Amino acid sequence: MESVTKQIADWRLATGRFGQRKVFDLAAVSVRELNQYLHKELPENSLPTVVVNNPDGAHSIAAGMNALVDIEINGHVGYYVAGMNKHARIVVNGNAGPGAAENMMSGLVRVRGFASTSAGASARGGLLVIEGDASLRCGISLKGADIVVGGSVGSFSAFMAQAGRMVICDGAGDALGDSLYEAVIYVRGEVKSLGADAQFEPTTDTDRAVVAELLAVAGFKHDPSEFRRVASARKLYHWNAEAGQEY
Amino acid sequence: MSERMTISPGQTPSGLSLESSSTFDRSVIDYVQRASATGLYEIRGLGAKRRLPHFDDLVFLGASLSRYPLEGYREKCSTKTLLGTRFATKPIELAIPITIAGMSFGALSANVKEALGRAATEMGTSTTTGDGGMTPEERNSSKTLVYQCLPSRYGFDPDDVRRADAIEIVIGQGAKPGGGGMLLGQKVNPRVAKMRTLPEGVDQRSASRHPDWTGPDDLAIKIRELREITDWEKPIYVKVGATRVFNDVKLAVHSGADVVVVDGMQGGTAATQTVFIEHVGIPTLAALRQAVDALEDLNMRGKVQLIISGGIRSGADVAKAIAMGADAVSIGQGILFSLGCNSHTYVQDGRHVDAVSDYHALGTAPGFCHHCHTGRCPVGVTTQDAKLELRLQPEVGAKRVRNYLKTLNMELTTIARACGKQDVHHLEREDLVALTVEAAAMANIPLAGTSWVPGRV
Amino acid sequence: MCGIVGLLLKDPGLRPRLGELMVPMMIGMTERGPDSAGLAVFTEPVEEGTYKISLYTGEQVVDWKGLLQKLRMAIDAKFDVVTSGNHAVLTSTASPSIVEAWIAEKLPQIAVLSIGRSIDLYKDIGAPADICKRYGFAKLQGTHLVGHTRMATESAVTPAHAHPFTAGHDFCLVHNGSLSNPHLVRRKLEPLGIEFETDNDTEAACRYFEWRLREGDDLKTAVQRGFEELDGFYTFLMGTDDELAIVRDAFACKPAIVAETDDYVAIASEFRSLAHLPGVHKARLFEPKPQEVYAWKV
């Protein structure tokens, strides 16, 4: 897997160099106009930073991005901000509704406030940073992306998470990592309960290095050794563990 | 388990009492004993095997003196079908109202997916991805490809969303409404595993609810997101397994679907619990009636298209479904049988090769096999095994499926012409009567020779 | 299947503006619930011994003057009425159950929507914005309210099916989600003499909680019992004469967000319904945790 630090460095090279700003005020224009611009009307080169004001909880802001562009959203957003994001670097200066960065493929999504349910659901690549708390089902069906949560995550987080890494800085609700596949969770603070087939495992230097790198990229200052590792016991990988046995 | 003595009728000594039970017949006894031996429920493929009221229980009132028929060849009977006219700026136009249902790469081999794409393209119809993502083979071979968005989101990719011709949000499946996908480890080969981001060989059981929305009010927002991602170009279908169909179809329409797909309980699956297949969901006939009622209640007939699936087999089934109010049908299992599922032989370079011993090795025989879940398909259709999948050559499969679809379409227009229709979509439910009280009640169609519809006031 | 909104004004100075603050909240829930909308408004209670009965007249043209005369003839009590479109609030010193029985017998076309000393109830079919306009919601005054927009499945979207549902006196409930055992709950309550008007799952929840409150449970205890008895997915928002409360099921699949300031508590399914409230960007914003009861007193 490409190191997150390198990805971030690549974005820095590719974006934010030119300083122009293109402002959309969602009190005056529709999300459709904004997304149409982001999908079809971005200039070929010298990309501007796209600024979105007055989102006021609107849905699907900057969903379906497919370009290396910086997007700043000032305010709280509704469902599916940055849904299915590819390449773009999107910052929400506020809270996010359900399904933030769902199915993200690459790029960076940062939510400065809290994120509602199913943040990073099924995300396959890139990095999602939530500076506040994440609600239930954060990282559900995770498929390869990295998620760093500055606060806590709600119950059923990382449910059936298949691949990728989650770093949780301040505790988790019930049934963390239920029916986990190969994703790995690093959690600091109290975990109310683990889900079926999830288990705490001893951390190695490699684990601590991963946590250190993700914390650094996300901008959180914690001691990596305070994080516990949660991974799959792999006992549910086969439904018929006693195949061939008959009584 | 001890071996049981079998007694064939020819050898029956006199004086033995051999009265079998209707409640505990031999299949029930087998079920109890298998459950006792293994402590596991049975998993299998395909759909409901029990007898159900179905399209066979309806017949057409052909033209005669009160209505006038059309000639077979000279007089045109259109089969053109439009889907997604409500909101999509690029609706789909099909040459025939018969589409190929969603079946995953994983459940089916890559060869089969390619064959389906070729056949559908030649016939001017669409094919559908399935619960395992989109393969380049099927995208390249399919002119019109419907891309499914399922609870598992395996391999779901925005580039494929943009490459697709329509998006189908799958809420459920007729074989198992309320259940998630299932693919046993023997089919999770390296390529399938990579596409789904799963460990190789794992028994994959996927979620039953979508990860990022629950209920119709959220679905409306999810549909809007997919419209934003596709810049409102592509039709969005919503597929439901048939249960509370009247409500579900209404809610799908309220949520903003362009097309609603209703899959009855005879619909197939790659693998699920037998108890699910046989005991959850309602028959296709009843589901179709309720779906049409819902659209008519909302005055949405013709604005939102309805696709029905679940045990559509013949041109007669297609005609009856359209007459009852469907805009198109979708076929899964029929396509598998067309490819050679349950056939004694498979075709290699023009030669028929006997496969019976391979069925026996699975503990079944041609005509009875539902062992898709094992991945050991004797005719190379539902397998990921490198050797077995060669038994279905894409060009052979494509030709067979094309022939099947062509036959269905000819049968459909034969019936439509006989009923005096210049367009198959002009078939109406008054062209049908029912042969059984059950079918009359479920389909809301009079019993033949009477004006009686059970339950109609 | 819907959107929910709730607003409780802590600052008495804002109470004349209760309706005006609510209208954008309800309009924000149009996408979640395009078919019908309803609103329960709680005002300062009418004087001791007096009750308000909210009525829905539908297509019926009612001669209110004549009706009042007939009521006064039949029942020895004071009666007064304020009408708004096809809704009316009847105020009376008579026992509300007697008045309700009289209406049911003499004017079965008129539906009783709510009974209490604080609650006024409105529900109708149509887009939330139209309903707000139709009944002049923007002019409503009071301490707190509970509102709802609905995506319906019934053939006839009737006001009877629209939320808020009410039971007993000064109690209402709205629901986002879907219960999986509403008929069992109903069959448990009916033998206790509790009557149902619809087959709606929300009505089952509403009558269940009202029954528990009448049996002496406080709200928290009633909800705690509800976790055992009510199966399925729900976010419930409840109003009593002096309280607004919200609770979500253990899965918390149906959304809810709260904005609290020194002046008000506002609750909605989504932030877009809160975005236009004064000072919302300085408010404490949070999502109610699953299986926790959040309640605010007037």
mmCIF file of C-alpha atoms in Angstrom, chain B residues 3-202:
data_model
loop_
_atom_site.group_PDB
_atom_site.id
_atom_site.type_symbol
_atom_site.label_atom_id
_atom_site.label_comp_id
_atom_site.label_asym_id
_atom_site.label_seq_id
_atom_site.Cartn_x
_atom_site.Cartn_y
_atom_site.Cartn_z
ATOM 1 C CA GLU B 3 -27.032 -47.461 6.489
ATOM 2 C CA ARG B 4 -30.692 -47.865 5.844
ATOM 3 C CA MET B 5 -32.124 -50.834 4.014
ATOM 4 C CA THR B 6 -33.881 -49.814 0.840
ATOM 5 C CA ILE B 7 -36.876 -51.740 -0.329
ATOM 6 C CA SER B 8 -37.935 -51.416 -3.923
ATOM 7 C CA PRO B 9 -41.609 -52.132 -4.699
ATOM 8 C CA GLY B 10 -40.697 -55.218 -6.727
ATOM 9 C CA GLN B 11 -39.124 -56.886 -3.719
ATOM 10 C CA THR B 12 -41.723 -55.869 -1.149
ATOM 11 C CA PRO B 13 -42.504 -58.807 1.080
ATOM 12 C CA SER B 14 -46.234 -59.111 1.661
ATOM 13 C CA GLY B 15 -47.660 -57.907 4.940
ATOM 14 C CA LEU B 16 -45.431 -54.816 5.382
ATOM 15 C CA SER B 17 -47.243 -51.600 6.234
ATOM 16 C CA LEU B 18 -45.868 -48.863 3.933
ATOM 17 C CA GLU B 19 -48.226 -45.949 4.444
ATOM 18 C CA SER B 20 -46.258 -42.736 3.969
ATOM 19 C CA SER B 21 -47.113 -39.501 5.758
ATOM 20 C CA SER B 22 -48.143 -36.329 3.968
ATOM 21 C CA THR B 23 -46.801 -34.201 6.782
ATOM 22 C CA PHE B 24 -43.576 -36.129 7.245
ATOM 23 C CA ASP B 25 -42.936 -37.303 3.708
ATOM 24 C CA ARG B 26 -39.547 -38.613 2.660
ATOM 25 C CA SER B 27 -38.145 -35.165 1.881
ATOM 26 C CA VAL B 28 -39.154 -33.916 5.333
ATOM 27 C CA ILE B 29 -37.621 -36.947 7.010
ATOM 28 C CA ASP B 30 -34.419 -36.330 5.028
ATOM 29 C CA TYR B 31 -34.447 -32.693 6.131
ATOM 30 C CA VAL B 32 -34.842 -33.568 9.816
ATOM 31 C CA GLN B 33 -32.121 -36.185 9.646
ATOM 32 C CA ARG B 34 -29.695 -33.963 7.755
ATOM 33 C CA ALA B 35 -30.268 -31.161 10.275
ATOM 34 C CA SER B 36 -29.679 -33.638 13.088
ATOM 35 C CA ALA B 37 -26.499 -34.919 11.521
ATOM 36 C CA THR B 38 -24.917 -31.556 10.750
ATOM 37 C CA GLY B 39 -26.468 -28.881 12.977
ATOM 38 C CA LEU B 40 -26.541 -26.546 9.976
ATOM 39 C CA TYR B 41 -29.205 -25.203 7.709
ATOM 40 C CA GLU B 42 -29.053 -26.131 4.053
ATOM 41 C CA ILE B 43 -27.667 -23.633 1.569
ATOM 42 C CA ARG B 44 -28.393 -23.937 -2.132
ATOM 43 C CA GLY B 45 -28.758 -22.028 -5.364
ATOM 44 C CA LEU B 46 -31.616 -21.235 -7.803
ATOM 45 C CA GLY B 47 -35.129 -20.396 -6.568
ATOM 46 C CA ALA B 48 -38.295 -21.737 -4.975
ATOM 47 C CA LYS B 49 -39.090 -25.296 -6.046
ATOM 48 C CA ARG B 50 -42.524 -25.581 -4.486
ATOM 49 C CA ARG B 51 -45.591 -25.294 -6.706
ATOM 50 C CA LEU B 52 -46.978 -21.755 -6.775
ATOM 51 C CA PRO B 53 -49.720 -19.886 -8.641
ATOM 52 C CA HIS B 54 -47.906 -18.565 -11.707
ATOM 53 C CA PHE B 55 -48.329 -17.261 -15.244
ATOM 54 C CA ASP B 56 -49.225 -20.809 -16.372
ATOM 55 C CA ASP B 57 -52.529 -20.253 -14.591
ATOM 56 C CA LEU B 58 -53.487 -17.478 -17.029
ATOM 57 C CA VAL B 59 -54.447 -17.710 -20.711
ATOM 58 C CA PHE B 60 -54.959 -15.088 -23.413
ATOM 59 C CA LEU B 61 -58.209 -14.246 -25.120
ATOM 60 C CA GLY B 62 -56.995 -14.191 -28.719
ATOM 61 C CA ALA B 63 -58.762 -12.105 -31.343
ATOM 62 C CA SER B 64 -61.800 -13.495 -33.133
ATOM 63 C CA LEU B 65 -64.971 -11.747 -34.250
ATOM 64 C CA SER B 66 -65.062 -9.027 -31.620
ATOM 65 C CA ARG B 67 -61.327 -8.253 -31.952
ATOM 66 C CA TYR B 68 -59.232 -8.686 -35.108
ATOM 67 C CA PRO B 69 -55.771 -10.263 -35.220
ATOM 68 C CA LEU B 70 -52.656 -9.097 -37.086
ATOM 69 C CA GLU B 71 -50.801 -11.143 -39.691
ATOM 70 C CA GLY B 72 -47.659 -12.883 -38.554
ATOM 71 C CA TYR B 73 -44.945 -11.380 -40.746
ATOM 72 C CA ARG B 74 -46.145 -8.502 -42.887
ATOM 73 C CA GLU B 75 -47.840 -6.522 -40.158
ATOM 74 C CA LYS B 76 -45.489 -4.950 -37.671
ATOM 75 C CA CYS B 77 -45.612 -5.568 -33.956
ATOM 76 C CA SER B 78 -43.216 -3.291 -32.098
ATOM 77 C CA THR B 79 -41.240 -4.560 -29.117
ATOM 78 C CA LYS B 80 -39.318 -1.328 -28.526
ATOM 79 C CA THR B 81 -39.047 -0.552 -24.824
ATOM 80 C CA LEU B 82 -38.023 2.691 -23.120
ATOM 81 C CA LEU B 83 -36.729 2.677 -19.557
ATOM 82 C CA GLY B 84 -35.838 5.620 -17.345
ATOM 83 C CA THR B 85 -37.892 8.377 -18.923
ATOM 84 C CA ARG B 86 -38.856 10.032 -15.639
ATOM 85 C CA PHE B 87 -35.739 11.961 -14.598
ATOM 86 C CA ALA B 88 -32.740 10.638 -16.550
ATOM 87 C CA THR B 89 -31.505 12.770 -19.425
ATOM 88 C CA LYS B 90 -30.221 9.605 -21.134
ATOM 89 C CA PRO B 91 -32.990 7.007 -20.863
ATOM 90 C CA ILE B 92 -32.427 3.493 -22.174
ATOM 91 C CA GLU B 93 -34.006 2.247 -25.374
ATOM 92 C CA LEU B 94 -34.192 -1.526 -25.787
ATOM 93 C CA ALA B 95 -35.217 -3.472 -28.880
ATOM 94 C CA ILE B 96 -37.052 -6.072 -26.788
ATOM 95 C CA PRO B 97 -38.768 -5.935 -23.375
ATOM 96 C CA ILE B 98 -36.722 -8.874 -22.084
ATOM 97 C CA THR B 99 -33.624 -8.025 -20.058
ATOM 98 C CA ILE B 100 -30.961 -10.101 -18.354
ATOM 99 C CA ALA B 101 -31.093 -9.960 -14.564
ATOM 100 C CA GLY B 102 -28.242 -9.105 -12.228
ATOM 101 C CA MET B 103 -25.975 -12.082 -11.624
ATOM 102 C CA SER B 104 -22.551 -11.482 -10.193
ATOM 103 C CA PHE B 105 -19.135 -12.251 -11.511
ATOM 104 C CA GLY B 106 -18.334 -14.644 -8.706
ATOM 105 C CA ALA B 107 -21.642 -16.441 -8.876
ATOM 106 C CA LEU B 108 -21.017 -16.800 -12.623
ATOM 107 C CA SER B 109 -17.697 -17.158 -14.398
ATOM 108 C CA ALA B 110 -16.133 -14.308 -16.370
ATOM 109 C CA ASN B 111 -16.796 -16.309 -19.564
ATOM 110 C CA VAL B 112 -20.491 -16.430 -18.785
ATOM 111 C CA LYS B 113 -20.650 -12.708 -18.030
ATOM 112 C CA GLU B 114 -18.998 -12.028 -21.377
ATOM 113 C CA ALA B 115 -21.414 -14.382 -23.166
ATOM 114 C CA LEU B 116 -24.397 -12.611 -21.612
ATOM 115 C CA GLY B 117 -23.078 -9.230 -22.705
ATOM 116 C CA ARG B 118 -22.628 -10.429 -26.266
ATOM 117 C CA ALA B 119 -26.073 -12.007 -26.468
ATOM 118 C CA ALA B 120 -27.793 -8.979 -24.949
ATOM 119 C CA THR B 121 -25.981 -6.634 -27.321
ATOM 120 C CA GLU B 122 -26.937 -8.689 -30.374
ATOM 121 C CA MET B 123 -30.566 -8.734 -29.253
ATOM 122 C CA GLY B 124 -30.627 -5.039 -28.364
ATOM 123 C CA THR B 125 -31.297 -5.549 -24.690
ATOM 124 C CA SER B 126 -29.507 -4.906 -21.418
ATOM 125 C CA THR B 127 -27.552 -7.016 -19.003
ATOM 126 C CA THR B 128 -26.860 -6.335 -15.340
ATOM 127 C CA THR B 129 -23.733 -6.624 -13.190
ATOM 128 C CA GLY B 130 -24.443 -8.232 -9.790
ATOM 129 C CA ASP B 131 -23.031 -8.399 -6.289
ATOM 130 C CA GLY B 132 -19.368 -8.426 -7.211
ATOM 131 C CA GLY B 133 -18.590 -5.347 -9.247
ATOM 132 C CA MET B 134 -18.221 -4.766 -12.974
ATOM 133 C CA THR B 135 -15.748 -6.803 -15.038
ATOM 134 C CA PRO B 136 -14.088 -5.301 -18.118
ATOM 135 C CA GLU B 137 -15.320 -8.357 -20.071
ATOM 136 C CA GLU B 138 -18.979 -7.572 -19.451
ATOM 137 C CA ARG B 139 -18.579 -3.812 -19.896
ATOM 138 C CA ASN B 140 -16.828 -4.308 -23.224
ATOM 139 C CA SER B 141 -19.280 -6.905 -24.503
ATOM 140 C CA SER B 142 -22.472 -5.137 -23.331
ATOM 141 C CA LYS B 143 -23.884 -2.214 -25.260
ATOM 142 C CA THR B 144 -26.306 -1.500 -22.414
ATOM 143 C CA LEU B 145 -25.126 -2.428 -18.940
ATOM 144 C CA VAL B 146 -27.036 -1.839 -15.709
ATOM 145 C CA TYR B 147 -24.724 -1.424 -12.713
ATOM 146 C CA GLN B 148 -26.010 -2.658 -9.376
ATOM 147 C CA CYS B 149 -25.473 -0.818 -6.095
ATOM 148 C CA LEU B 150 -25.924 -3.369 -3.324
ATOM 149 C CA PRO B 151 -25.655 -3.462 0.475
ATOM 150 C CA SER B 152 -22.229 -5.120 0.227
ATOM 151 C CA ARG B 153 -20.878 -2.476 -2.201
ATOM 152 C CA TYR B 154 -18.316 -5.046 -3.374
ATOM 153 C CA GLY B 155 -16.101 -3.449 -5.987
ATOM 154 C CA PHE B 156 -18.403 -0.433 -6.223
ATOM 155 C CA ASP B 157 -16.467 2.168 -8.161
ATOM 156 C CA PRO B 158 -17.320 5.710 -9.303
ATOM 157 C CA ASP B 159 -15.604 5.119 -12.654
ATOM 158 C CA ASP B 160 -17.910 2.152 -13.232
ATOM 159 C CA VAL B 161 -20.872 4.287 -12.128
ATOM 160 C CA ARG B 162 -19.895 6.760 -14.839
ATOM 161 C CA ARG B 163 -19.306 3.921 -17.336
ATOM 162 C CA ALA B 164 -22.694 2.313 -16.659
ATOM 163 C CA ASP B 165 -25.853 2.955 -18.676
ATOM 164 C CA ALA B 166 -28.108 2.767 -15.622
ATOM 165 C CA ILE B 167 -27.748 2.238 -11.874
ATOM 166 C CA GLU B 168 -29.872 -0.322 -10.033
ATOM 167 C CA ILE B 169 -30.105 0.109 -6.267
ATOM 168 C CA VAL B 170 -30.811 -3.356 -4.915
ATOM 169 C CA ILE B 171 -32.898 -3.407 -1.752
ATOM 170 C CA GLY B 172 -33.642 -7.098 -1.941
ATOM 171 C CA GLN B 173 -34.032 -10.177 -4.045
ATOM 172 C CA GLY B 174 -37.104 -12.354 -4.555
ATOM 173 C CA ALA B 175 -35.288 -15.482 -3.403
ATOM 174 C CA LYS B 176 -34.426 -13.859 -0.076
ATOM 175 C CA PRO B 177 -36.122 -10.539 0.696
ATOM 176 C CA GLY B 178 -34.491 -9.200 3.849
ATOM 177 C CA GLY B 179 -31.307 -11.192 3.374
ATOM 178 C CA GLY B 180 -27.864 -10.278 2.114
ATOM 179 C CA GLY B 181 -25.623 -11.832 -0.507
ATOM 180 C CA MET B 182 -23.790 -15.080 -0.029
ATOM 181 C CA LEU B 183 -20.905 -16.701 -1.842
ATOM 182 C CA LEU B 184 -19.190 -19.707 -0.358
ATOM 183 C CA GLY B 185 -15.430 -19.881 -0.161
ATOM 184 C CA GLN B 186 -14.952 -22.364 -2.975
ATOM 185 C CA LYS B 187 -16.043 -19.626 -5.405
ATOM 186 C CA VAL B 188 -13.956 -16.846 -3.869
ATOM 187 C CA ASN B 189 -10.945 -17.379 -6.107
ATOM 188 C CA PRO B 190 -8.101 -14.830 -6.323
ATOM 189 C CA ARG B 191 -9.819 -12.637 -8.912
ATOM 190 C CA VAL B 192 -13.203 -12.667 -7.176
ATOM 191 C CA ALA B 193 -11.516 -11.981 -3.841
ATOM 192 C CA LYS B 194 -9.559 -9.047 -5.242
ATOM 193 C CA MET B 195 -12.626 -7.477 -6.868
ATOM 194 C CA ARG B 196 -14.545 -7.742 -3.607
ATOM 195 C CA THR B 197 -11.630 -6.879 -1.275
ATOM 196 C CA LEU B 198 -12.057 -10.171 0.588
ATOM 197 C CA PRO B 199 -9.605 -12.806 1.743
ATOM 198 C CA GLU B 200 -9.402 -15.661 -0.779
ATOM 199 C CA GLY B 201 -11.588 -18.647 0.009
ATOM 200 C CA VAL B 202 -13.637 -16.881 2.677
#
